[in-house]
mmCIF file of N, CA and C in Angstrom:
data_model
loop_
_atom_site.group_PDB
_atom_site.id
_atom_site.type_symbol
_atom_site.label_atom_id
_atom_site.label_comp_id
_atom_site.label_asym_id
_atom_site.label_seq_id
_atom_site.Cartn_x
_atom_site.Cartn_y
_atom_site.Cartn_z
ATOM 1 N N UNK A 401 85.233 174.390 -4.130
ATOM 2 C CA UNK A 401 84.443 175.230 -5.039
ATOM 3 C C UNK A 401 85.107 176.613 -5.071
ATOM 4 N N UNK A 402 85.441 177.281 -6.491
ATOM 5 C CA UNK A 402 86.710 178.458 -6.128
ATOM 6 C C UNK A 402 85.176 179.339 -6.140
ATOM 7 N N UNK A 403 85.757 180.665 -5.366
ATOM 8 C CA UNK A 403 84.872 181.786 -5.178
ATOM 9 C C UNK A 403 84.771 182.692 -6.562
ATOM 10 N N UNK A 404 84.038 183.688 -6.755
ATOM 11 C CA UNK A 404 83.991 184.117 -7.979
ATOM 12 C C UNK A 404 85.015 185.105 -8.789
ATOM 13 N N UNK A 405 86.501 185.546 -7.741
ATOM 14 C CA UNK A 405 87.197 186.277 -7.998
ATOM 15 C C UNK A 405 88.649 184.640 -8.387
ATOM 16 N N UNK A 406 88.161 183.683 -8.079
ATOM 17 C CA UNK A 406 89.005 182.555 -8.506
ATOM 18 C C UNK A 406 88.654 182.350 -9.932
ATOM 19 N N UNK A 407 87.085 182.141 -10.015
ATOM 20 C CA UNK A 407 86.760 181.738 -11.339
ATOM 21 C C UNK A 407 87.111 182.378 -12.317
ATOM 22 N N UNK A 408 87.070 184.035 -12.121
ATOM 23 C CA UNK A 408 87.110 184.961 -12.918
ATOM 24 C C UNK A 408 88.647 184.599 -13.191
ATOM 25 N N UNK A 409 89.818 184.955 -12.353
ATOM 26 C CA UNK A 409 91.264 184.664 -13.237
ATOM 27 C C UNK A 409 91.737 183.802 -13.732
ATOM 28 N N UNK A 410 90.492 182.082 -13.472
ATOM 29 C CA UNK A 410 90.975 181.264 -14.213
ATOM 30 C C UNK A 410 90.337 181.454 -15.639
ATOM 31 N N UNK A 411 89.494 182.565 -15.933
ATOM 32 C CA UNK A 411 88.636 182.714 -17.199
ATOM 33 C C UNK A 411 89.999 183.653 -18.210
ATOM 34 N N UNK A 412 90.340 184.292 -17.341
ATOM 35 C CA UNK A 412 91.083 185.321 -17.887
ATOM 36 C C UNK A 412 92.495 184.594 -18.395
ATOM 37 N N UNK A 413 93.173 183.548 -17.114
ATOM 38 C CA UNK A 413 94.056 182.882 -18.171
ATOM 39 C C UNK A 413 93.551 181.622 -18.983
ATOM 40 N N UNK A 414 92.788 181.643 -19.247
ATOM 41 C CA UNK A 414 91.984 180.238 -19.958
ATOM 42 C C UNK A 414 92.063 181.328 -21.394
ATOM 43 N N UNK A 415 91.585 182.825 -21.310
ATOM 44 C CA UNK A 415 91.541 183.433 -22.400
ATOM 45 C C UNK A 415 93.039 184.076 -23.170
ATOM 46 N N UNK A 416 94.009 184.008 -22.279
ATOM 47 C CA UNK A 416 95.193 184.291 -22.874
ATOM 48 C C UNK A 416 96.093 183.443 -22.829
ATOM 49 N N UNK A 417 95.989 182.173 -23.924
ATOM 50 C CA UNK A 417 96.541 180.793 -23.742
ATOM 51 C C UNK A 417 97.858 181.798 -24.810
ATOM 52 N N UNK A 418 99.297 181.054 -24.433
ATOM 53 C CA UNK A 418 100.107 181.490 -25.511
ATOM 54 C C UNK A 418 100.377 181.005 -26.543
ATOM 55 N N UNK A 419 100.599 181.572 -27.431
ATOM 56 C CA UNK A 419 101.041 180.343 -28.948
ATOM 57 C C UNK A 419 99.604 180.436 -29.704
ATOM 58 N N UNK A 420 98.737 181.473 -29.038
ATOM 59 C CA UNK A 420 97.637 181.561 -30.410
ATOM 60 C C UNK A 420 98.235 182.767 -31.374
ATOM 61 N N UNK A 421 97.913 182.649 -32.549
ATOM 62 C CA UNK A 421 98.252 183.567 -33.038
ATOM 63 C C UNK A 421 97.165 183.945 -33.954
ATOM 64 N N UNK A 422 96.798 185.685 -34.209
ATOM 65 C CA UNK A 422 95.594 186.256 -34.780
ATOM 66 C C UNK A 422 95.447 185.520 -36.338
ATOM 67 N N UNK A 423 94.217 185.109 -36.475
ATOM 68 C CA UNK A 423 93.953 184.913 -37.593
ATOM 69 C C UNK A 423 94.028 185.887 -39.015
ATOM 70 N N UNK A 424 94.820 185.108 -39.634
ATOM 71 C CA UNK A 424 95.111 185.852 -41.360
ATOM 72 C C UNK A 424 93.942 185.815 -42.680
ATOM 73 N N UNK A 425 93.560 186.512 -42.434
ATOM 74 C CA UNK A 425 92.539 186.609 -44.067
ATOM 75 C C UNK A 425 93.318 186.946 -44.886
ATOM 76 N N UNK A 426 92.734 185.254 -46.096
ATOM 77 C CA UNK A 426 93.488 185.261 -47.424
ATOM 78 C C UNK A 426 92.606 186.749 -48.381
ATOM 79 N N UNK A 427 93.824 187.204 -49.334
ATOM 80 C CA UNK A 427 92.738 188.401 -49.905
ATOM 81 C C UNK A 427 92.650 187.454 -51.546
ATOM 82 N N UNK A 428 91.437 187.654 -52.130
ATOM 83 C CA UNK A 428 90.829 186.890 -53.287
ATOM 84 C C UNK A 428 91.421 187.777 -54.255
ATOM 85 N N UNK A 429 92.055 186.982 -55.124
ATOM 86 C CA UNK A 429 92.848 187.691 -56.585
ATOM 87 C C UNK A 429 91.775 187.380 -57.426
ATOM 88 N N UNK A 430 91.343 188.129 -58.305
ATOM 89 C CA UNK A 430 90.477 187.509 -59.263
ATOM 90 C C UNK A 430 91.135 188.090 -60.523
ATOM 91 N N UNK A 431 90.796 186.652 -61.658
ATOM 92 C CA UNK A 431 91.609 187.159 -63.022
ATOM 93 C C UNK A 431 90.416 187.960 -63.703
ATOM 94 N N UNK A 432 89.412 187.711 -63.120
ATOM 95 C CA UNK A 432 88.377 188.939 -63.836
ATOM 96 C C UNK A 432 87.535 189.412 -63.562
ATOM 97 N N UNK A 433 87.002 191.014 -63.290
ATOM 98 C CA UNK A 433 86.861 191.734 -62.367
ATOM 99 C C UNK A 433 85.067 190.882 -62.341
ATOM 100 N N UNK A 434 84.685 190.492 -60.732
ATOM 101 C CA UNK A 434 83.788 190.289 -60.165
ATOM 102 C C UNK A 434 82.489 191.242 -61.177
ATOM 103 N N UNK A 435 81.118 190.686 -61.599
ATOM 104 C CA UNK A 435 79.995 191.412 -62.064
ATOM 105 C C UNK A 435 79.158 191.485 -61.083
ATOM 106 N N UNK A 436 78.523 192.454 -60.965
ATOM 107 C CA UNK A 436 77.603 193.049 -60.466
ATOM 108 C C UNK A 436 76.477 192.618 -60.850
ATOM 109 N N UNK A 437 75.392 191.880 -60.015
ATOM 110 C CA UNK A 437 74.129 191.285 -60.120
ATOM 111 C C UNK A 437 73.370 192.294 -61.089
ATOM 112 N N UNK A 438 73.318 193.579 -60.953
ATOM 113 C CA UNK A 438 72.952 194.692 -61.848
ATOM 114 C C UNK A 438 73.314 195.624 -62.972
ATOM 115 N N UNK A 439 74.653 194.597 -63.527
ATOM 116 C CA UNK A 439 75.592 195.069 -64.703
ATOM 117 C C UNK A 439 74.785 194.592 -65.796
ATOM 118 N N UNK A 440 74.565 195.210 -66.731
ATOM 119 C CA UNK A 440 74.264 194.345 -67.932
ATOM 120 C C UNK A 440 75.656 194.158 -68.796
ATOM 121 N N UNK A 441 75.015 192.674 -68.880
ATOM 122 C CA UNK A 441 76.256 191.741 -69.818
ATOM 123 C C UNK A 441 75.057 191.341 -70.894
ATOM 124 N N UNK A 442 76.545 190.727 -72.432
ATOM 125 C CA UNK A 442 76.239 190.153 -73.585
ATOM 126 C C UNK A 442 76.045 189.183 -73.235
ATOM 127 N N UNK A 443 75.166 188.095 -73.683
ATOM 128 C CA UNK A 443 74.915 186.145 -73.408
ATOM 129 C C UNK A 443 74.681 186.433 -74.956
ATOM 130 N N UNK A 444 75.257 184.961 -75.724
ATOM 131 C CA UNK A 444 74.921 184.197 -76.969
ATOM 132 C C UNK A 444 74.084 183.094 -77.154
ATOM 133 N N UNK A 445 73.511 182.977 -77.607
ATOM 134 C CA UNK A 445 72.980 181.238 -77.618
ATOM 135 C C UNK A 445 73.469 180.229 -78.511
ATOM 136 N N UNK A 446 74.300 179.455 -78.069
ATOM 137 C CA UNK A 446 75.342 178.454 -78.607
ATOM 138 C C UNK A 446 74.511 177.700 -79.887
ATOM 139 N N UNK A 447 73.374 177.722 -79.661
ATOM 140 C CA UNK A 447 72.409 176.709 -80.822
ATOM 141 C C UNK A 447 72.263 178.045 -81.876
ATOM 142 N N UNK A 448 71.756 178.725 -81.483
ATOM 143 C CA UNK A 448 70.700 179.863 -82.701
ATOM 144 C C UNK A 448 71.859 180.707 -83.239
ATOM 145 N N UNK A 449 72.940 181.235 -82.125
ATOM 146 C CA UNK A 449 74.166 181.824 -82.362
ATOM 147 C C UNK A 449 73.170 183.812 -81.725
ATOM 148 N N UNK A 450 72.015 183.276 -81.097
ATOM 149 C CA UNK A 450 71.202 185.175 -80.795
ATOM 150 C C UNK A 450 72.091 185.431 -79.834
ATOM 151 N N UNK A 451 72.135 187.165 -79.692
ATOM 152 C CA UNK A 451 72.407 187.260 -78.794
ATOM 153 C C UNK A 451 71.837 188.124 -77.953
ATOM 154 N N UNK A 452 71.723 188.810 -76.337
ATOM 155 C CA UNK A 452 71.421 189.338 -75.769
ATOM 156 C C UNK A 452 71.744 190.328 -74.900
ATOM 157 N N UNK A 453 71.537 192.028 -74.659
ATOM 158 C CA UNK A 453 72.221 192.219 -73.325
ATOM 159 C C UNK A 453 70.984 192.063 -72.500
ATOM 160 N N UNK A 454 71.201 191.715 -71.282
ATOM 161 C CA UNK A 454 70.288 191.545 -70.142
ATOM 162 C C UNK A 454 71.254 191.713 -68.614
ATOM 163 N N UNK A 455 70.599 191.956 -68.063
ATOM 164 C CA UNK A 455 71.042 192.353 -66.563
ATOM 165 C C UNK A 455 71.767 190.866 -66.351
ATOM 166 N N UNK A 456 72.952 190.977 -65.343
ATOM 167 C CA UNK A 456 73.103 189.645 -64.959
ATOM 168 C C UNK A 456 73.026 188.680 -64.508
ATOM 169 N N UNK A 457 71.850 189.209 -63.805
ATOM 170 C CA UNK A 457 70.734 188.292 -62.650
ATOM 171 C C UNK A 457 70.107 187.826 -63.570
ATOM 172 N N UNK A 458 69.555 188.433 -64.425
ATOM 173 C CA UNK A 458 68.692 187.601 -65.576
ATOM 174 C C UNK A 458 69.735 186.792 -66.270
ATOM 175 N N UNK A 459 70.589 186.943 -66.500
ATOM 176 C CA UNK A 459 71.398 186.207 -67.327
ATOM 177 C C UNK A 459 72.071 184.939 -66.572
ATOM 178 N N UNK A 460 72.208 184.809 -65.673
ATOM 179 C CA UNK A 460 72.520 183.335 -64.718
ATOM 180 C C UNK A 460 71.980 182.220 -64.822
ATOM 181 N N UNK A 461 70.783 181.852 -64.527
ATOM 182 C CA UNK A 461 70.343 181.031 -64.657
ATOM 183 C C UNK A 461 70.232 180.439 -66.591
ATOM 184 N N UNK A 462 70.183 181.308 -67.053
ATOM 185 C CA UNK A 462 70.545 181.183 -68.457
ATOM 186 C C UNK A 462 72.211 180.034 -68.918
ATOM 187 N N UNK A 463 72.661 181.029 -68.288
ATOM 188 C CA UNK A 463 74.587 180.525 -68.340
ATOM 189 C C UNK A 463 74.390 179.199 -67.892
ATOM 190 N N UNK A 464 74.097 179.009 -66.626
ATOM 191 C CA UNK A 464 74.064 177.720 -65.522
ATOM 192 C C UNK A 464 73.277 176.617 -66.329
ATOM 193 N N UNK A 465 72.249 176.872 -67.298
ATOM 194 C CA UNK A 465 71.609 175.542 -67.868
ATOM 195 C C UNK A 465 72.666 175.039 -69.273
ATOM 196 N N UNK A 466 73.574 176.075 -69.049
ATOM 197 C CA UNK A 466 74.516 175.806 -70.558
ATOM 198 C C UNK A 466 74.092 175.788 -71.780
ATOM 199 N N UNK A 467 72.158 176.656 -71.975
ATOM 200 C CA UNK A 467 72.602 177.112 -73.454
ATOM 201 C C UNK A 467 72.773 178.444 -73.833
ATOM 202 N N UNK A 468 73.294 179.155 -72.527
ATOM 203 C CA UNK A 468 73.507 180.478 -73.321
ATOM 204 C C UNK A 468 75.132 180.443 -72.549
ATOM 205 N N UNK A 469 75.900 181.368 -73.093
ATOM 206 C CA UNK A 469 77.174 181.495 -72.757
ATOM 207 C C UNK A 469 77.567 183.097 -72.728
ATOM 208 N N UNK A 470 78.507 183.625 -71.695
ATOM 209 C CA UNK A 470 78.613 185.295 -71.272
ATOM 210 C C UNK A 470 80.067 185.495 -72.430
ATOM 211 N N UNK A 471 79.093 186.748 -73.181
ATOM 212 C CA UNK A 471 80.628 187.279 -73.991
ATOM 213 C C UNK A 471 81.099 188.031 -73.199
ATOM 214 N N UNK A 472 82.430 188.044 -73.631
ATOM 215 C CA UNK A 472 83.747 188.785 -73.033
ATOM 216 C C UNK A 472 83.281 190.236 -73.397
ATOM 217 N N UNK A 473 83.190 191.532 -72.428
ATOM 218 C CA UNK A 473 82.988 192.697 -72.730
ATOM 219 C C UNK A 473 84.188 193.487 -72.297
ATOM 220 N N UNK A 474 85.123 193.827 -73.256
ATOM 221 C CA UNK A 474 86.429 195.101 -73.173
ATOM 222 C C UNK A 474 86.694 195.886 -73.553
#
């Protein structure tokens, strides 16, 4: 049974195994700039051709049932 100054340096090389190497975070390219839950955007309605600005939280669930669709704003 090792004593607690055994356990401890087998913790310490258990924690500095070699050949790890620090993890890389990928960085996210986006082709178009991320909206803001609180941006207001244009939506159309593909049937009636209306359209709307509304916040974009309101406007999601809209998009997601596929009858409204987000215009391009530039």
């Amino acid at each position: 049974i090792p004593n607690s100054d055994e356990l401890a340096a087998q913790n310490r090389a258990a924690g500095q195994t070699p050949g790890r190497r620090p993890q890389v975070t990928e960085t996210i390219v986006r082709e178009k700039p991320k909206i803001g839950r609180n941006e207001r955007v244009t939506i159309k309605n593909i049937l009636s051709g209306e359209s709307k600005t509304i916040k974009y939280k309101q406007a999601e669930p809209l998009i997601d049932k596929g009858e409204w669709v987000l215009i391009d704003q530039e």
